[in-house]
Short mmCIF file of C-alpha atoms in Angstrom, two decimals:
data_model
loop_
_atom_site.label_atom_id
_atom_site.label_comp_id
_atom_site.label_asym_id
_atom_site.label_seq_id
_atom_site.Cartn_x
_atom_site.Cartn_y
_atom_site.Cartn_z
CA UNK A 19 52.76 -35.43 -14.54
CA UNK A 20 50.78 -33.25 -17.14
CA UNK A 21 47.42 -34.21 -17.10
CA UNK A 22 46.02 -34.42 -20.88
CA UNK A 23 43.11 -33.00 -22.06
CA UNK A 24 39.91 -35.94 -23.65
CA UNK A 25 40.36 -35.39 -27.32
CA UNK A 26 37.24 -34.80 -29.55
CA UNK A 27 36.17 -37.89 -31.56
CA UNK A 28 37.38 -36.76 -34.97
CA UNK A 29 34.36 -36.13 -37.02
CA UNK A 30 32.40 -35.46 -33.96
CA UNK A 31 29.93 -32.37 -33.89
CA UNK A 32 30.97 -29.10 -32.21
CA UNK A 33 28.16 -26.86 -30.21
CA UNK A 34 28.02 -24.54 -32.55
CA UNK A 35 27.95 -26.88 -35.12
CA UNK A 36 25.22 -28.66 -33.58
CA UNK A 37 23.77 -25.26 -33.22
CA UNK A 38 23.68 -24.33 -36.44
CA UNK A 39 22.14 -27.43 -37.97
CA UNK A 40 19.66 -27.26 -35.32
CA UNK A 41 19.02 -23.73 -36.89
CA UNK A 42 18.92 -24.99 -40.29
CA UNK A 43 16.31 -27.23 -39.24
CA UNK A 44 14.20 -24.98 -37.95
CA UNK A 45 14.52 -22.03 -40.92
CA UNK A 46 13.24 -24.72 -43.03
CA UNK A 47 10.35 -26.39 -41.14
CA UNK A 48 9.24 -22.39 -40.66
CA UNK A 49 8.73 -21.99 -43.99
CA UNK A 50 6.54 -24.90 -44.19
CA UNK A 51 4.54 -23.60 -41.68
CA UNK A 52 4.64 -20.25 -43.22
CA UNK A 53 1.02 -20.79 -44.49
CA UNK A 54 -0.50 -22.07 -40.97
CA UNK A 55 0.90 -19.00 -39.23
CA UNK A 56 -0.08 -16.33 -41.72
CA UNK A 57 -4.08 -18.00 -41.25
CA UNK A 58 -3.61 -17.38 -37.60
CA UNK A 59 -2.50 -13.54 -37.97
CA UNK A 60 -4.78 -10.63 -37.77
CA UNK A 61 -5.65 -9.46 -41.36
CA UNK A 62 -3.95 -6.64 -41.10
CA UNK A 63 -0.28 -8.39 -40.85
CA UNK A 64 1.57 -10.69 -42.97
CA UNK A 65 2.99 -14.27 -42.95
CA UNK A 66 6.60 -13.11 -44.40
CA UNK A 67 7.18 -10.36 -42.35
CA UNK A 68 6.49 -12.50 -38.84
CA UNK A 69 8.51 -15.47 -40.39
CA UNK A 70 11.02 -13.22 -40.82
CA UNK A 71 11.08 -11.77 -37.22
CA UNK A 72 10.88 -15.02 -35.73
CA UNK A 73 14.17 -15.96 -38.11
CA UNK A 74 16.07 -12.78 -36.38
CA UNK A 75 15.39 -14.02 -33.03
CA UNK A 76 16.67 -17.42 -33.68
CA UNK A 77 19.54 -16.16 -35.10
CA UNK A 78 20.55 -13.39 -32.18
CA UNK A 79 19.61 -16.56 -29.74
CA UNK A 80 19.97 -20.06 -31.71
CA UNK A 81 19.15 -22.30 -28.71
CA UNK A 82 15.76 -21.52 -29.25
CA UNK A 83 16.11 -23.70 -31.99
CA UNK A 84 17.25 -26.46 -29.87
CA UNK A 85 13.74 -26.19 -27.93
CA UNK A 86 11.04 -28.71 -28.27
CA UNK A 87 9.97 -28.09 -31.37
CA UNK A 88 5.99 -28.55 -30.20
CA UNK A 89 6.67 -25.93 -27.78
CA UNK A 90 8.80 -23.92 -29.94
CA UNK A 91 5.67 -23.54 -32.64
CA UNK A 92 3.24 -23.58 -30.28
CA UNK A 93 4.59 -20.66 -28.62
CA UNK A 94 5.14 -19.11 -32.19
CA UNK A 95 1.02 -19.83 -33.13
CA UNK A 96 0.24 -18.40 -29.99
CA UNK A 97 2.06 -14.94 -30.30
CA UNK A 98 0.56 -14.96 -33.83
CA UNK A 99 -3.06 -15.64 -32.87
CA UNK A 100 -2.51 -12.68 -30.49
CA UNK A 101 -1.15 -10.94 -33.32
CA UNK A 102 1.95 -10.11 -31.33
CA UNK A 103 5.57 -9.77 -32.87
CA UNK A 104 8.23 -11.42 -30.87
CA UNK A 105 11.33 -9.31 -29.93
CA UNK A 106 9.68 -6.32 -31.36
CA UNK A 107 9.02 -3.40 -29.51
CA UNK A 108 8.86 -5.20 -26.48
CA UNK A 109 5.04 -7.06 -27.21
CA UNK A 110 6.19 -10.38 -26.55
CA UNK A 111 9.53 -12.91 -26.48
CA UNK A 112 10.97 -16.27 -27.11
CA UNK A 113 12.31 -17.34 -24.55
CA UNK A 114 14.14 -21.18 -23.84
CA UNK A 115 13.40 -22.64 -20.42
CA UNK A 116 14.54 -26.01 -18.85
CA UNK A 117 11.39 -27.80 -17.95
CA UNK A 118 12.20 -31.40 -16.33
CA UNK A 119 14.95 -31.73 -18.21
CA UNK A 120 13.25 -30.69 -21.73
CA UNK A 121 14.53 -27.40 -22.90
CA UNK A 122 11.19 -25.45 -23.73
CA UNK A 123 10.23 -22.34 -25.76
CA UNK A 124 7.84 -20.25 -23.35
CA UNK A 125 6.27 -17.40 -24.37
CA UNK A 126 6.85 -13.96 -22.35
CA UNK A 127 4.03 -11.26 -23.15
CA UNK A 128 5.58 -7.90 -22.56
CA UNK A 129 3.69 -4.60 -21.24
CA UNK A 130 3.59 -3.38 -24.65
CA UNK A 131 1.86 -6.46 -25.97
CA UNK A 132 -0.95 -5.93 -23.49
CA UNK A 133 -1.33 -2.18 -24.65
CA UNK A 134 -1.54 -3.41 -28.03
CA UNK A 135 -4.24 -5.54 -27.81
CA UNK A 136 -5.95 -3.61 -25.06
CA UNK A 137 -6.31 -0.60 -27.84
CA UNK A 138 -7.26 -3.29 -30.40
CA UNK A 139 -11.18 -3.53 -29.30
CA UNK A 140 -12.97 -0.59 -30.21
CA UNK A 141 -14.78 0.21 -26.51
CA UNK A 142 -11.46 1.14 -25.09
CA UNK A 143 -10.81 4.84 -24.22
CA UNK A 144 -8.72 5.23 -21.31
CA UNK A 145 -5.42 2.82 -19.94
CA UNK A 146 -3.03 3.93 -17.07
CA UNK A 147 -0.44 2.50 -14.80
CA UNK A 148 1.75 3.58 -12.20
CA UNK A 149 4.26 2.64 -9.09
CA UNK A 150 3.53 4.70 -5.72
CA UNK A 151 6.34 5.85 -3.79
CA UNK A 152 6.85 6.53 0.14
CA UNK A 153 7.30 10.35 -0.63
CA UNK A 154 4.56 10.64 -3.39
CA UNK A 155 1.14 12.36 -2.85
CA UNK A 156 -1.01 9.31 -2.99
CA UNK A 157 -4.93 8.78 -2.15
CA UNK A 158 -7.48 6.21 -2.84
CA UNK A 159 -10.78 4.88 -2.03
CA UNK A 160 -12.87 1.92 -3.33
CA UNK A 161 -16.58 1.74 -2.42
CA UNK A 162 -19.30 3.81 -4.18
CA UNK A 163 -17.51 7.19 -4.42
CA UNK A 164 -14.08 5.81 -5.90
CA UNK A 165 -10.97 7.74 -5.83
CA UNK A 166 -7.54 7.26 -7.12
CA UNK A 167 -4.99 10.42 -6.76
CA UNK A 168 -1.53 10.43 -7.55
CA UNK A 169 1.18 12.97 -7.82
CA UNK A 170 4.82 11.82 -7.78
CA UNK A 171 7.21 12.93 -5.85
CA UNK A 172 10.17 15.17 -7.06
CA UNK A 173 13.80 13.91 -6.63
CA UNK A 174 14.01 11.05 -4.40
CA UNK A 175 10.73 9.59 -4.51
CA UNK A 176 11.85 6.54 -1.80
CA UNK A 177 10.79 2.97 -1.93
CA UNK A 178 8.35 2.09 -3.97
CA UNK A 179 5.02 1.17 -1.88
CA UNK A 180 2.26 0.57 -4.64
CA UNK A 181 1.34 -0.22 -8.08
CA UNK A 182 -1.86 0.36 -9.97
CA UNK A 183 -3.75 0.50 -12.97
CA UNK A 184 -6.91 2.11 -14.80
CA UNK A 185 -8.98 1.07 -17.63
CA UNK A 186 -11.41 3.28 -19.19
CA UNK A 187 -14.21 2.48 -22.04
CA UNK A 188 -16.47 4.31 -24.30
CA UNK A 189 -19.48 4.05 -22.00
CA UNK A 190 -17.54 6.56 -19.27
CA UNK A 191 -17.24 3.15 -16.63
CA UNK A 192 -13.50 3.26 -15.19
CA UNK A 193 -12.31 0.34 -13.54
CA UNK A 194 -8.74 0.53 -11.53
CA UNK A 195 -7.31 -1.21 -8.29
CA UNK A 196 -4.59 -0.88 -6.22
CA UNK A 197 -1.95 -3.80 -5.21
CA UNK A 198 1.08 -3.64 -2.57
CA UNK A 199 4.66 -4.84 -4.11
CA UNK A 200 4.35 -8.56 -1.98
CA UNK A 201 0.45 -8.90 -3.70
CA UNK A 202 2.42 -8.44 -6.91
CA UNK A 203 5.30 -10.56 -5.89
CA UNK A 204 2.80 -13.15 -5.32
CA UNK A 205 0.66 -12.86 -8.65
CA UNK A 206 4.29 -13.25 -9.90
CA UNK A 207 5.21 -16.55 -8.73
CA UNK A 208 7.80 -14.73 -6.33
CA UNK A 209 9.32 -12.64 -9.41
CA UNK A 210 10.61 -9.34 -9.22
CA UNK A 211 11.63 -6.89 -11.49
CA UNK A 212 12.67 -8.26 -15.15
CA UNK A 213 12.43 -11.55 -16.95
CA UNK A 214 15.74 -11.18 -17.79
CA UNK A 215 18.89 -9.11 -17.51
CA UNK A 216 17.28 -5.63 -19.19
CA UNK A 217 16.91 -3.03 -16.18
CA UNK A 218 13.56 -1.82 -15.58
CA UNK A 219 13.71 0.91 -13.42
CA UNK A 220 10.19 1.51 -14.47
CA UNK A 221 8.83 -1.41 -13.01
CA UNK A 222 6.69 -1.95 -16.39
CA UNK A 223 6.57 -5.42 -15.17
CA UNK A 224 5.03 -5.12 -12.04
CA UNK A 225 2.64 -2.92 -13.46
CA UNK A 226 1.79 -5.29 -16.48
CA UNK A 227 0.54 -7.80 -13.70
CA UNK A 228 -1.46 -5.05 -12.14
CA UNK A 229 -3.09 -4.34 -15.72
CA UNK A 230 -3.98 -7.71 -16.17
CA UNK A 231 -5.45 -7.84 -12.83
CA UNK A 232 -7.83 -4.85 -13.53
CA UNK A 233 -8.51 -6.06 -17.00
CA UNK A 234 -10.28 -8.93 -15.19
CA UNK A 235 -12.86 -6.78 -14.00
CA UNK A 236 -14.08 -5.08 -17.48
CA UNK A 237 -16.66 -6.62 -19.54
CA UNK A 238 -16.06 -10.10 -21.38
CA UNK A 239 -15.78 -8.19 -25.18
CA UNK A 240 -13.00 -6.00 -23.53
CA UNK A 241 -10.93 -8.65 -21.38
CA UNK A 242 -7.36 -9.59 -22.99
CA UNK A 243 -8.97 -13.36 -22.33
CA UNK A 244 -6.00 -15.59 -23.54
CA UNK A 245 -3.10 -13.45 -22.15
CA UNK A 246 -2.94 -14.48 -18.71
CA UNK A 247 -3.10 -18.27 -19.80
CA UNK A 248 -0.48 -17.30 -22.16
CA UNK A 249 1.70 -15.24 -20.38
CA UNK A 250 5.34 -17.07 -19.43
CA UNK A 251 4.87 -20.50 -20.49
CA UNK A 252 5.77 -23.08 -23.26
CA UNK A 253 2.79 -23.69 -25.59
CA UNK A 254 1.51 -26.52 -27.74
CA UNK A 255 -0.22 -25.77 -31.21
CA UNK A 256 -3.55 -26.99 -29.62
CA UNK A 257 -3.03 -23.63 -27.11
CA UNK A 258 -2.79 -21.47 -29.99
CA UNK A 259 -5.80 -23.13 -31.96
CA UNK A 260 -7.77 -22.76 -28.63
CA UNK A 261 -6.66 -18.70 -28.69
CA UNK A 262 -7.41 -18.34 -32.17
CA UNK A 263 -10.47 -19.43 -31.54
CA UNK A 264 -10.92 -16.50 -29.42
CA UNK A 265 -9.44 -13.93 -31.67
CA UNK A 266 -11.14 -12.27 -34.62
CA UNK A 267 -8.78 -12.49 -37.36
CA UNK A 268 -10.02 -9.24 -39.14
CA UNK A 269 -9.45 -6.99 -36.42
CA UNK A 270 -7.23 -8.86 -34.02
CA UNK A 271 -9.68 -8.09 -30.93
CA UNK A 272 -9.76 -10.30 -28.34
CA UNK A 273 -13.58 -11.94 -28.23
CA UNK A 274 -14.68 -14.03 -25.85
CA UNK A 275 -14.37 -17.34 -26.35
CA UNK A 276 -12.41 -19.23 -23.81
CA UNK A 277 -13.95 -17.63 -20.41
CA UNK A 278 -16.66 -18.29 -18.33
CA UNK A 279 -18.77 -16.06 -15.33
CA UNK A 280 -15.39 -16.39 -13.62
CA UNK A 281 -12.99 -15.60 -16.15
CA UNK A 282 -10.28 -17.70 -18.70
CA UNK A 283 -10.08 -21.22 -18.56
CA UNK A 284 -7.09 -22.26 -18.08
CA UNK A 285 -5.45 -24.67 -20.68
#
């Protein structure tokens, strides 16, 4: 016997159907917003030009538009308070998450995003990071007398056996430290490599968490304050009013609302 296929409830809505009026919805409660994101920008970038990134990423991935919508413009307040474009040269993403059962937009903060803002405040001279490898030339010391030497290997370089980063600022003070890959694994949350399915043969990841772990240690008016509360989670718009709060619109610098003696509150 040929078993029959459940027919679709004539007039019933497709996925992509639902999809698409799901996207519909969104385009158009955007635009009303369209005023409430361009106050949170920095000056020096405009309301119609992030509405219409944020319109290209729901289009190349429309179940972002299926995401709680507090979450969804939360998220989208958040990465505009920071002043960061999502899907654009890697500073930050959209991206939809399953949370107990509630499909949620969480913001992802890329590398780039935290070398944008880190150049943003006018004390900052110097930024490095790197990966240390079982055949590179590799020396450091903490203490008094500091030292951090590095010369990579050529050709095979082996397993990678460090990370680190450096931050420099106008007064000649450097600040770096050095982390091993399971310390970095752990500030992860057990990640490794990408967020997603891009390779990253770089490890720009890894070494993003290793930037924000340095960037801890410089002076309030230079720490990226909101971005490790931000980093990889959904947000509601009360999250980005709390980071605006902390951003100077004219500039986009990071100031330093939010943190204490011991560093960002967490929302």
């Amino acid at each position: 016997m040929t078993q029959q296929m459940p027919i679709k409830a004539q007039g019933e809505p497709t996925k992509e159907m639902q999809q698409k009026a799901a996207v519909d919805r969104f385009n158009a409660t955007l635009h009303q917003m369209q005023n409430e994101i361009a106050r949170a920008l920095p000056k020096h970038m405009t309301g119609d030009r992030f509405v219409r990134i944020v319109l290209t990423e729901v289009r190349k991935n429309p179940t972002l538009a299926l995401c709680d919508p507090l979450t969804m413009f939360g998220s989208l307040l958040t990465a505009a308070a920071l002043g960061l474009e999502p899907g654009l040269n890697g500073e930050c993403w959209l991206v939809p998450r399953k949370n107990h059962g509630t499909l949620e937009a969480q913001l992802q903060v890329g590398y780039r995003g935290v070398v944008k803002l880190f150049w943003q405040n006018p004390a900052a001279t110097y930024l490095d990071t790197g990966y240390v490898c079982e055949r590179d030339e590799f020396r450091f010391a903490k203490g008094l007398n500091p030292i951090l030497e590095h010369t990579p290997a050529e050709g095979d370089r082996g397993k990678v056996v460090r990370y680190y980063a450096v931050a420099g600022l106008n007064t000649g003070a450097r600040v770096f430290d050095v982390f091993t890959p399971d310390q970095i694994k752990a500030l992860r949350g057990g990640k490794v490599g990408s967020n997603g399915d891009i390779p990253d043969p770089e490890h720009w990841m890894e070494r993003k968490t290793a930037l924000l772990q340095v960037l801890k240690l410089m002076p309030k008016s230079t720490q990226l304050a909101s971005v490790p509360a931000a980093d990889g989670r959904a947000h509601t718009i009360s999250d980005a009013q709390q980071i605006l709060g902390g951003v100077d619109t004219s500039t986009g610098e990071v100031l330093d609302a939010g943190w204490h003696q011991d560093g960002p509150v967490e929302p």
